[in-house]
Coordinates of C-alpha atoms in Angstrom, one line a residue:
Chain A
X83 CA 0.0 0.0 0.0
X84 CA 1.7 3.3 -1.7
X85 CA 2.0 5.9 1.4
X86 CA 3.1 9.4 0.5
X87 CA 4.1 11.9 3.6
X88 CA 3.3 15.2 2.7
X89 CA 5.6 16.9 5.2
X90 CA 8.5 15.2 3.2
X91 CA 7.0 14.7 0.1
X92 CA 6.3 17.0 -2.8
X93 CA 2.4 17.0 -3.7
X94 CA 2.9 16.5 -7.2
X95 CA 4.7 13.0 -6.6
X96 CA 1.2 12.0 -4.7
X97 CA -1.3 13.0 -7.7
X98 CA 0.7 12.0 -10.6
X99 CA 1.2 8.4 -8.8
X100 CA -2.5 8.6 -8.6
X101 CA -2.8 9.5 -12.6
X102 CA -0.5 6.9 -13.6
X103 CA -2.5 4.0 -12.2
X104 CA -3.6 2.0 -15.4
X105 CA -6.6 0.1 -15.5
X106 CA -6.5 -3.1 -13.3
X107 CA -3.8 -2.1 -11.4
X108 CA -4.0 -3.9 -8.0
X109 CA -1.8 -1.8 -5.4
X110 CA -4.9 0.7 -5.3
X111 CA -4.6 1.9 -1.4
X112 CA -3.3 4.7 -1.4
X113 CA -2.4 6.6 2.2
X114 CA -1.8 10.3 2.7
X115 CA -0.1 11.3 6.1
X116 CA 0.3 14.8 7.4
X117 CA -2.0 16.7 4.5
X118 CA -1.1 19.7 6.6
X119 CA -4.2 21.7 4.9
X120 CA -2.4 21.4 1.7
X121 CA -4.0 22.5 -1.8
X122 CA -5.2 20.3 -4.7
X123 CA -5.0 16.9 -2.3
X124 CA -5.6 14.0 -4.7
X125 CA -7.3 15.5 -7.7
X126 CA -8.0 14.5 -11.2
X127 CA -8.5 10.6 -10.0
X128 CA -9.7 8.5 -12.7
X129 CA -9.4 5.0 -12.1
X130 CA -11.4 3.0 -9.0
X131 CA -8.6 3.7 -6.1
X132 CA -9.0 3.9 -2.2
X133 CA -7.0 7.6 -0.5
X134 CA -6.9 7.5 2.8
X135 CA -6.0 11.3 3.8
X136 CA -5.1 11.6 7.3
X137 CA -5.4 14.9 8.4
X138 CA -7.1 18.2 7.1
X139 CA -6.8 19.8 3.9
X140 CA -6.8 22.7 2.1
X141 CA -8.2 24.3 -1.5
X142 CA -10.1 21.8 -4.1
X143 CA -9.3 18.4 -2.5
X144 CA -10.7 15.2 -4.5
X145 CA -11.8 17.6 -7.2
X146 CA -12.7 16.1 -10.8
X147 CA -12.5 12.1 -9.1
X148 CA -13.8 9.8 -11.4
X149 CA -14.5 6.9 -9.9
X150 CA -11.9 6.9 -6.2
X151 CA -13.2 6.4 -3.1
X152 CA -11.2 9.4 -1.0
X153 CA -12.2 9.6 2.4
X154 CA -10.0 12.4 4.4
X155 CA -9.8 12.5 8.0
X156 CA -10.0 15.9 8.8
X157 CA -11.8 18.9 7.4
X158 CA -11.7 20.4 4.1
X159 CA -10.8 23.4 2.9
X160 CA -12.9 25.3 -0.2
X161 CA -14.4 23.6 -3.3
X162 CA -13.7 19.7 -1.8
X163 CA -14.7 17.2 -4.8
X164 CA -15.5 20.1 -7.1
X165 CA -16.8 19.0 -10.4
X166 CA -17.2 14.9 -9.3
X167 CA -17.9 13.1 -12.1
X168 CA -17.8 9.5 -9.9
X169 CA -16.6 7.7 -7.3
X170 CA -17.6 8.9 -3.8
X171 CA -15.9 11.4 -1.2
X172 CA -16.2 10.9 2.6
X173 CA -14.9 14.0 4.4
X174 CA -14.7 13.3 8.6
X175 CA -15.0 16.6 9.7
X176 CA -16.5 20.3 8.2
X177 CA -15.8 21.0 4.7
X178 CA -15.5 25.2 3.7
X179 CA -17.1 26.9 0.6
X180 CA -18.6 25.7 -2.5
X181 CA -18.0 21.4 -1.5
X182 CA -19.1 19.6 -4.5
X183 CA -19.8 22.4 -6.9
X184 CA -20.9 22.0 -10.2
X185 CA -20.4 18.3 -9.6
X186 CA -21.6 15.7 -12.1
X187 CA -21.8 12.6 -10.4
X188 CA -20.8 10.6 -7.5
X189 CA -21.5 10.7 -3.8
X190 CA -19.6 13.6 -1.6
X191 CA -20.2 13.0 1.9
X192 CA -19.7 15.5 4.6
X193 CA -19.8 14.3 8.3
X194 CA -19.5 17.6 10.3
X195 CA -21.1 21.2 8.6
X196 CA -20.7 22.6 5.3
X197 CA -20.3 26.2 4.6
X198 CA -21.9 28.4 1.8
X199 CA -22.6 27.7 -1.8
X200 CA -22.5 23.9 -0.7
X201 CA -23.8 21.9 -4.2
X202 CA -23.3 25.0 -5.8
X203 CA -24.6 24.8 -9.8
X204 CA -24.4 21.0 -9.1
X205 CA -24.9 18.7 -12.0
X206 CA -25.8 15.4 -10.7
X207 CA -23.7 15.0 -7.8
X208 CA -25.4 13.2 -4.6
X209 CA -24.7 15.4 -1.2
X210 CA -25.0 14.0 2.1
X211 CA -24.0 16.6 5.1
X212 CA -24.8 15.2 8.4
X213 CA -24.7 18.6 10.0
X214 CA -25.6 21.9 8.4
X215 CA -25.0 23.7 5.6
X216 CA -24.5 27.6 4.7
X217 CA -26.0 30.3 2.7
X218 CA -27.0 29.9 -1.4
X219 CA -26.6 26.2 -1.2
X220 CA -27.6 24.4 -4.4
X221 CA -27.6 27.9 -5.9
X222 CA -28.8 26.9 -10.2
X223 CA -28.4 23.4 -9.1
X224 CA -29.2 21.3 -12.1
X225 CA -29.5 17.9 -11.3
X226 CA -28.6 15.4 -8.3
X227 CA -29.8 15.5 -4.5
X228 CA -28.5 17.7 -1.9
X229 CA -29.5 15.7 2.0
X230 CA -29.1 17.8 4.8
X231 CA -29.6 16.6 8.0
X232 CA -29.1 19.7 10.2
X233 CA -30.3 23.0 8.9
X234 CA -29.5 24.6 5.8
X235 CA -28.6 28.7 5.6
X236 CA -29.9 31.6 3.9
X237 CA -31.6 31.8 0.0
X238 CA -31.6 27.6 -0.2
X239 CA -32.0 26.2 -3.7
X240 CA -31.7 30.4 -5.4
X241 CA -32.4 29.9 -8.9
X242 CA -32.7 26.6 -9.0
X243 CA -32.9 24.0 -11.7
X244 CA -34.3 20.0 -11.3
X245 CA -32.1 19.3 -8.4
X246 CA -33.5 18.1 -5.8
X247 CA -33.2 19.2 -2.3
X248 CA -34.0 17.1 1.4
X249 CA -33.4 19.1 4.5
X250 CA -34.1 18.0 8.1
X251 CA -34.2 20.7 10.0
X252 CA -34.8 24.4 9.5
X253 CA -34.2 26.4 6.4
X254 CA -33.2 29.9 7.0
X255 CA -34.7 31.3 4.0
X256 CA -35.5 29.8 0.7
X257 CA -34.3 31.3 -2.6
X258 CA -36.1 32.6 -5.6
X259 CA -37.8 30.2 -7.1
X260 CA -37.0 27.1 -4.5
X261 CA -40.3 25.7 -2.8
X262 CA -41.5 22.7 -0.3
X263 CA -42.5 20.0 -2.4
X264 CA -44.8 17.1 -0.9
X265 CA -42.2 13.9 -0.1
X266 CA -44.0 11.3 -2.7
X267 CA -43.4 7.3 -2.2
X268 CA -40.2 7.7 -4.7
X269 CA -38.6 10.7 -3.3
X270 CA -38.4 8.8 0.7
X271 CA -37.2 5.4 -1.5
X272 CA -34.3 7.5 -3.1
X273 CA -33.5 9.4 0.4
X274 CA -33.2 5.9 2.2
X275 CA -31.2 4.5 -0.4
X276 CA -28.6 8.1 0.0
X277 CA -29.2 8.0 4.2
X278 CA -27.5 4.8 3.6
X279 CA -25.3 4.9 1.6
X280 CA -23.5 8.1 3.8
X281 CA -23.4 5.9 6.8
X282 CA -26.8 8.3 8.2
X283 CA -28.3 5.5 10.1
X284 CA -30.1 7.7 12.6
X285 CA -31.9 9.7 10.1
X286 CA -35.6 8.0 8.7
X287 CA -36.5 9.4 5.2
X288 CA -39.6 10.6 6.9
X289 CA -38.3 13.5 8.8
X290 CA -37.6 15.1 5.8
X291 CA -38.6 18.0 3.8
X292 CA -38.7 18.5 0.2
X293 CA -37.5 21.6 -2.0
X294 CA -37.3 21.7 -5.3
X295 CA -37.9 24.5 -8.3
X296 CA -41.2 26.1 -9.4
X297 CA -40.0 26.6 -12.3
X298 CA -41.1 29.6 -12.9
X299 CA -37.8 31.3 -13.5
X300 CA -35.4 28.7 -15.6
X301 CA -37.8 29.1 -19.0
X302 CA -38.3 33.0 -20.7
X303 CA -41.1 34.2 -20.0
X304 CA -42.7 36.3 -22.5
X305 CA -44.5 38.6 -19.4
X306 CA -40.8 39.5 -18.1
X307 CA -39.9 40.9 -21.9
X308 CA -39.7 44.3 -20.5
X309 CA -37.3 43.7 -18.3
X310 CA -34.4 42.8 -20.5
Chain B
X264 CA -6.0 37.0 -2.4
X265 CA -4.4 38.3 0.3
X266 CA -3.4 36.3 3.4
X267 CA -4.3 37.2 7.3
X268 CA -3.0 35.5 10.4
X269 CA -3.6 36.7 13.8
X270 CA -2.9 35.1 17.5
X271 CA -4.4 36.3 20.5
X272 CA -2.4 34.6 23.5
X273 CA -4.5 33.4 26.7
X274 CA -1.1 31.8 28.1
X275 CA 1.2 34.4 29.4
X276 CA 4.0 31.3 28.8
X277 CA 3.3 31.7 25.4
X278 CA 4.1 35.5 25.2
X279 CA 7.9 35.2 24.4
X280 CA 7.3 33.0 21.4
X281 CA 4.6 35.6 19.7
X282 CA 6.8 37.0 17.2
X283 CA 8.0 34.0 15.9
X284 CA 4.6 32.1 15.8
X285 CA 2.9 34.8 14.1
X286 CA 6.6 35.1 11.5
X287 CA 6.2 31.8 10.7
X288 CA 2.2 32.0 10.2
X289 CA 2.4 34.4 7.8
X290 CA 5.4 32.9 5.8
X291 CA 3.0 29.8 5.1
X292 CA 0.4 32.4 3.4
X293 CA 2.9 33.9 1.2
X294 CA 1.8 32.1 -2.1
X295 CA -1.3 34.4 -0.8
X296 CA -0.1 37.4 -1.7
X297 CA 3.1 38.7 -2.6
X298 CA 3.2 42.3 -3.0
X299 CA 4.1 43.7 0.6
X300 CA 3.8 42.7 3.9
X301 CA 3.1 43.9 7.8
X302 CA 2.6 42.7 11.4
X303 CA 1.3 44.2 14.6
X304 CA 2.7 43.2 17.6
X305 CA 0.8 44.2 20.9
X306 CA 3.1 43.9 24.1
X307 CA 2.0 44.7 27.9
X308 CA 1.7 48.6 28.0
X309 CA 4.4 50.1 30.5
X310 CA 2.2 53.0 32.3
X311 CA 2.6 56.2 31.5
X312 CA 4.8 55.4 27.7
X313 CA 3.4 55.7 24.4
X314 CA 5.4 53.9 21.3
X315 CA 5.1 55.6 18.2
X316 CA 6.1 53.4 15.0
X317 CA 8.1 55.4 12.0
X318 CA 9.0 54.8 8.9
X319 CA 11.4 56.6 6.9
X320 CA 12.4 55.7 3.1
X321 CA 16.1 57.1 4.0
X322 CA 16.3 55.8 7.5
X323 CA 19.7 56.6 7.4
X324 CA 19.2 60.0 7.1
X325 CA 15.8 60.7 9.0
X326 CA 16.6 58.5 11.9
X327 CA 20.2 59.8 13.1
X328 CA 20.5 61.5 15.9
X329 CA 16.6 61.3 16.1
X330 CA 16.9 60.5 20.1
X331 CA 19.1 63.4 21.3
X332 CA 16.7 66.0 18.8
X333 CA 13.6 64.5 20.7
X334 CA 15.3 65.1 23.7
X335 CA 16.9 68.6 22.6
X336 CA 13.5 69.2 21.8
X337 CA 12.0 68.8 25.7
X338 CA 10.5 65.2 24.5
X339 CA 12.1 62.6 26.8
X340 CA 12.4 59.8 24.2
X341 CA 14.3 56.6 23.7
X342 CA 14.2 56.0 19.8
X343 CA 14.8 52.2 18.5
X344 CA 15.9 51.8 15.0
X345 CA 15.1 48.2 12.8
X346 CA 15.7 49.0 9.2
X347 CA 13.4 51.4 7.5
X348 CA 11.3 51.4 11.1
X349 CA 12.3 53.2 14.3
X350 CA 10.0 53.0 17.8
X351 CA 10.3 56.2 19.7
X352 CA 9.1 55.4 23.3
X353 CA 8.1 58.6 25.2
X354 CA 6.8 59.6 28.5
X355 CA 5.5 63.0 26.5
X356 CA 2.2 63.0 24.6
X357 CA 2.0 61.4 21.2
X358 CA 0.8 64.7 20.0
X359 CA 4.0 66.7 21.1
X360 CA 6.2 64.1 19.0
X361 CA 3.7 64.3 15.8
X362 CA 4.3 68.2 15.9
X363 CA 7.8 67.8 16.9
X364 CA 8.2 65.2 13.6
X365 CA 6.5 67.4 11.1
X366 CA 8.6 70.4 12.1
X367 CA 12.1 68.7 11.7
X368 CA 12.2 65.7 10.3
X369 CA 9.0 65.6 7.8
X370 CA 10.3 63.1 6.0
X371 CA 9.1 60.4 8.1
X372 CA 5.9 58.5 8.4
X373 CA 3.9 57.2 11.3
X374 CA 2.9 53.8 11.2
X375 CA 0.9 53.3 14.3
X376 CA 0.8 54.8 17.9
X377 CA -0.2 53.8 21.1
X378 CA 0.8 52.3 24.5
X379 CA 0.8 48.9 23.5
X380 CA 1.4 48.7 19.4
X381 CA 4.5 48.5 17.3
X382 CA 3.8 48.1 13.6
X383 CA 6.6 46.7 10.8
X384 CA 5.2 46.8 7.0
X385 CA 7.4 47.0 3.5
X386 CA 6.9 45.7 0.0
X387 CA 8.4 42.3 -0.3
X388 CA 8.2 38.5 0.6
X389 CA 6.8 37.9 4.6
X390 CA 10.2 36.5 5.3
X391 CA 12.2 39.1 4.2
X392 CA 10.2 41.2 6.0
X393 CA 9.6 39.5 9.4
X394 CA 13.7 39.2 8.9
X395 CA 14.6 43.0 8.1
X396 CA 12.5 44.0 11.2
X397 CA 13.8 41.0 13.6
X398 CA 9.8 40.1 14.1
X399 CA 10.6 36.4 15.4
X400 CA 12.5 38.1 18.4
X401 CA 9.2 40.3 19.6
X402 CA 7.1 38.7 22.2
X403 CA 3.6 40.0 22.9
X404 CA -0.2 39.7 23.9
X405 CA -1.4 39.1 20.3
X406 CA -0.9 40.2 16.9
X407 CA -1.7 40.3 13.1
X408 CA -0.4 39.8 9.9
X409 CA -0.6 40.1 6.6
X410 CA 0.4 39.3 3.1
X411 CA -1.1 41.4 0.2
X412 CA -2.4 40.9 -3.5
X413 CA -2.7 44.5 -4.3
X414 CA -6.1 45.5 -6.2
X415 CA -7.2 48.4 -5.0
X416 CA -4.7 50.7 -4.5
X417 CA -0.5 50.7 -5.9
X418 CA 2.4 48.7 -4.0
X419 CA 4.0 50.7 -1.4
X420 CA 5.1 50.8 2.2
X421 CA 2.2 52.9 3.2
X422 CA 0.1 50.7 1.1
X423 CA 0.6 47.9 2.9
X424 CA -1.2 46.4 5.8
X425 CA -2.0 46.5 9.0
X426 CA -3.4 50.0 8.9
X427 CA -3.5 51.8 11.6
X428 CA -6.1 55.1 12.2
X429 CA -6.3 55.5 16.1
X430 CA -4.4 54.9 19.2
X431 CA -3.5 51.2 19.5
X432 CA -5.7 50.0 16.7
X433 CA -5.0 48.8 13.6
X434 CA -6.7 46.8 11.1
X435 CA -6.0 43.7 7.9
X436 CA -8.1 42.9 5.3
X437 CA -8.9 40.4 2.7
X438 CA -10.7 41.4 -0.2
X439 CA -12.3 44.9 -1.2
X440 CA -14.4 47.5 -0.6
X441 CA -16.7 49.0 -3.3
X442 CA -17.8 52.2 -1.5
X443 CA -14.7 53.2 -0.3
X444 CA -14.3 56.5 -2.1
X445 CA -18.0 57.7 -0.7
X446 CA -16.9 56.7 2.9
X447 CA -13.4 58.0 2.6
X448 CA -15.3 61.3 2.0
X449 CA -17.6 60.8 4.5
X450 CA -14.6 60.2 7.2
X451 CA -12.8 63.4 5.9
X452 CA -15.7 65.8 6.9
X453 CA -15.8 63.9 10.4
X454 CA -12.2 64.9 10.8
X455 CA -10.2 61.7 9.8
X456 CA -7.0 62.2 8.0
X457 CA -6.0 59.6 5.0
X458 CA -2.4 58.7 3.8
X459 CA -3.4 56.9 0.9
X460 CA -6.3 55.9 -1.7
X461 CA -6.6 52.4 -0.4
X462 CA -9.9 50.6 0.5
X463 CA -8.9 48.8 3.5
X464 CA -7.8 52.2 5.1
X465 CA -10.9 53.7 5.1
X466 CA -12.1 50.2 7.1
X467 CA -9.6 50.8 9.7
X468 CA -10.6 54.7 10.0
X469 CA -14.1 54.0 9.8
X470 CA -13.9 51.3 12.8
X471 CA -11.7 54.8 14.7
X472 CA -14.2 56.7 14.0
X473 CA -16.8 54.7 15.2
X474 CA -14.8 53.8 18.5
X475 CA -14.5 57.8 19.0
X476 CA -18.1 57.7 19.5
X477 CA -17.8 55.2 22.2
X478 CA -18.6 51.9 20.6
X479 CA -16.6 48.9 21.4
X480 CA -14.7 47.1 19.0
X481 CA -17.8 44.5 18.7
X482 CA -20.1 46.9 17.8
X483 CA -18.3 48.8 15.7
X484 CA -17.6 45.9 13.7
X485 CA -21.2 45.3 13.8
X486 CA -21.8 48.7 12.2
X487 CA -19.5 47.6 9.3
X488 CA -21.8 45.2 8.3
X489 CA -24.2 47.4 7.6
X490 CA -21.8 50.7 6.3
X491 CA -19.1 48.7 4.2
X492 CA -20.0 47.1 0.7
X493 CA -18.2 44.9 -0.6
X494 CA -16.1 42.0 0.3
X495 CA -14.2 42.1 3.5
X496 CA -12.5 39.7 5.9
X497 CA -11.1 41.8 8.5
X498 CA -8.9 41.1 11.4
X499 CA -8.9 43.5 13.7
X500 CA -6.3 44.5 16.7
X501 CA -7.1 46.9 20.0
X502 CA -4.6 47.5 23.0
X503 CA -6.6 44.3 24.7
X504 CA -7.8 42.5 22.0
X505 CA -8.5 41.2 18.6
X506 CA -11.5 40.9 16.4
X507 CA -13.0 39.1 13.0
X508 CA -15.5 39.7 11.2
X509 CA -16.7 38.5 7.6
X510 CA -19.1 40.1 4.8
X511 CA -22.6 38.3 5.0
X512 CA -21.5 36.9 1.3
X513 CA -18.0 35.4 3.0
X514 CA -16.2 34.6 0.1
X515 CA -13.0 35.2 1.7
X516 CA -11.6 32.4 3.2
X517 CA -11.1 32.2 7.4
X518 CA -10.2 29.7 9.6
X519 CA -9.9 29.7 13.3
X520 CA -8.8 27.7 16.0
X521 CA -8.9 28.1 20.0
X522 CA -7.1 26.2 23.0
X523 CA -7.1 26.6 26.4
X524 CA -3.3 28.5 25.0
X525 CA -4.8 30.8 22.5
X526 CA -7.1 32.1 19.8
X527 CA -5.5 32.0 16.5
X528 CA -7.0 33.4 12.7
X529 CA -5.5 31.9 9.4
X530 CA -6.9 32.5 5.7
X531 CA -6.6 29.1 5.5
X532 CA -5.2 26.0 7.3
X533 CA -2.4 25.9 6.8
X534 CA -1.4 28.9 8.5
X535 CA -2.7 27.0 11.7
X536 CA -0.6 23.7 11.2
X537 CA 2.6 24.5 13.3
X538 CA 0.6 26.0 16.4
X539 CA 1.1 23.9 19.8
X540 CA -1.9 21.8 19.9
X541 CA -3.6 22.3 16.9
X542 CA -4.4 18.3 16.5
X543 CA -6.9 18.8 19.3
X544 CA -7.9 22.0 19.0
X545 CA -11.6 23.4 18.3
X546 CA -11.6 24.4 14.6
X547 CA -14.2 26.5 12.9
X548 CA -15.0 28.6 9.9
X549 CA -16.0 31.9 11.3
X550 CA -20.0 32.4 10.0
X551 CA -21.1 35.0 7.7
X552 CA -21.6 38.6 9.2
X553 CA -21.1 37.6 12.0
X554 CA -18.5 39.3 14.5
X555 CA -16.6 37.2 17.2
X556 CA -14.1 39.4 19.3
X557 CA -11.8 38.6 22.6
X558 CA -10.4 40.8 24.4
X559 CA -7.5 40.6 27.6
X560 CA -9.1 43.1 29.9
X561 CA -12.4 41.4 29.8
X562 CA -11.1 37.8 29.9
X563 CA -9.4 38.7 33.1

């Protein structure tokens, strides 16, 4: 099992080890000691590999994984997994700004709190934060679920396209455009399957509340004409 | 960019070490920002002494002899000279000094005064900076630093942060400020003075200003919230203590972390890594417009 020190180690020697795995490559455990909050921790993955990162780190962390399964032990720094296409991203402690933005598929998990712009313009991505999450989360979110089991910030779901949104506890404010929406039979299957899947075992699918788009914003409307 | 640090000691142990934690804190943020850089260093106040911080761009020149003129001139003074920087320590008012500064040696800048404050700031790396002015060897109560991406105003010494408007207080800043010209104005009328066109000035006069109306440095910072637009992470320092406080947006990055030792501010991690403890210590990002504040006199 590969183990890169980061205190000794350049960070470049850890990523491009990680890019030059080729397809059915066996030795896929990877281990990252003293991150330090560094930048750029294990990015651009694209073949199925386990990271271990023990310790906190810094800017962008896991961002672009396709497919590796990076679980940091720690908290993250701004725009963790950003742009996901696959894989899934476990994050022990808080995550900053913008975690998971724009992301277009996988599962980021975030144990502790995330701060604003969490799911920001995401894409597909599945979000699980087991605490709470900060202002214009899921702002123009497009598609994928964003599961909050704490309480979500300020202007939740501003703007927002078909992604679809499951908070437990309060919501500060809602965005424009970003309204309850009853739970239906199909919505509490796909939170149970997510609960799971991020290790929430405490949380029932039924505690939830829906939010999703009016759509009343995302197509031109002829009415609004004037104000371009 | 631009990178902030600042460390508020609640161990008095930890007091002789100051200059060098904060030194190497801001170091780390130098890929930050690397246009100039400052720290503030607040040590015990002796009673009765006020330190005045100058800056001369021919130190060699405006600082010579600068002690015996002080004291030719009736102002009891013992005058300290680190590079571009000299601290004049005086039993005579602040004031008296100013006047006595502008009338013979008016080549020379004030960086900060006050019983407590000494302030170091050039263009350059942190560590040549933190090395010209010997910063590692300073021990103190608390401090901030800085490391500057210049946008709003050009790179120079007086440019650079901390600024400092008022008696011991003195104020960093990440980001900037987009009605800085209309408050700068404002400020002048109310009687502030201005060395340079720079946004994060007219925070730290603004905060004086406000703290000359008897507001503490909590509610003043409150009052930014509302009176400042744009985007702002400040860290801010008083004789006793040391503030943050973030625009409601908070796109600037902040991190904090508090022992039983201390209360410490990085822009990011990293700048927290090397700080006795950190593995256990409670870490947070500081919310949205929201202001958090300590302060020595009132812990006590």
């Amino acid at each position: 099992m590969p183990t890169f020190d980061l205190s000794s180690t350049p960070l470049r020697e850890l990523n491009s080890a990680l890019h030059a795995l080729s397809k059915g490559a066996n030795d896929t455990a990877f281990d990252v000691v003293n991150p330090r909050g560094a930048h750029a921790v294990a990015v651009g993955i694209d073949a199925p590999v386990t990271v271990e990162v023990r310790g906190s780190v810094g800017y962008y962390c896991a961002g672009m994984n396709d497919g590796g399964m990076v679980t940091v032990h720690g908290s993250a720094g701004p725009g963790v997994a950003e742009n996901m296409m696959s894989g899934t991203v476990v994050i022990e402690g808080d995550a900053s700004q913008y975690a998971g933005a724009t992301g277009q598929g996988g599962l980021l998990v975030i144990k502790g709190n995330a701060a604003s712009r969490c799911g920001i313009s995401m894409k597909g991505i599945d979000i699980v934060v087991h605490g709470n999450i900060g202002h214009m989360s899921a702002f123009m979110g497009q598609s994928g679920h964003l599961v909050v089991l704490g309480d979500a910030g300020d202007a939740l779901g501003d703007s927002l396209y078909e992604a679809k949104l499951f908070v437990r506890g309060t919501v500060k404010s809602l965005g424009t455009d970003c309204i309850e929406k009853p739970m239906q039979p199909e919505h509490l299957e796909t939170l149970r399957g997510l609960l799971e899947r991020a290790g929430a075992t405490d949380a029932k699918p039924e505690e939830f509340t829906r939010y999703g788009s009016a759509r009343t914003l995302y197509t031109f409307n002829i009415d609004n004409a004037d104000a371009y | 960019m631009c990178g902030i640090v600042g460390l508020f000691l609640k161990d008095e142990t930890l007091r002789p070490e100051l200059g060098r934690m904060l030194s190497d804190m801001l170091i780390i943020m130098t890929d930050r920002g690397p246009d100039s850089a400052g720290i503030a260093i607040y040590n015990a106040p002796s009673a009765g002494t006020w330190k005045l911080t100058l800056q001369s761009a021919e130190p060699g020149i405006d600082f010579a002899g600068l002690s015996e003129a002080l004291v030719a001139g009736n102002i009891p003074a013992r005058v300290t000279v680190k590079d571009t920087h000299a601290v004049v320590e005086t039993t005579a008012g602040v004031a008296d000094v100013r006047a006595f500064l502008k009338e013979n040696r008016p080549q020379i800048r004030i960086m900060g005064t006050g019983e407590s404050v000494e302030i170091y700031k050039e263009t350059g790396l942190p560590r040549d900076v933190v090395d010209r002015f010997d910063v590692r060897a300073m021990s103190g109560t608390h401090g901030i630093g800085h490391t500057r991406m210049a946008t709003e105003s050009a790179v120079t010494t007086l440019g650079a942060h901390p600024f400092s408007t008022g008696a011991d207080q003195c104020l960093v800043h990440n980001g900037s400020l987009s009605n800085h010209n209309n408050l700068r104005r404002t400020l002048i009328r109310e009687g502030m003075t201005f060395e340079t066109q720079n946004d994060s000035e007219v925070a730290a006069a603004y905060l004086t200003a406000e703290m000359a109306k008897g507001k503490d440095l909590g509610e003043a910072l409150t009052g930014a919230l509302d009176d400042l637009d744009g985007f702002f992470t400040f860290v801010v320092g008083t004789k006793s203590g040391f503030g943050v406080v973030r625009d409601p947006i908070a796109c600037k990055p902040a991190v904090m972390a508090e022992t039983d030792q201390y209360v410490a501010f990085g822009s990011e991690y990293r700048a927290l890594v090397n700080l006795p403890g950190i593995e256990t210590a409670r870490v947070w990002e500081p919310e949205p417009a929201t202001v958090y504040f300590w302060d020595h006199e009132k812990a006590a």
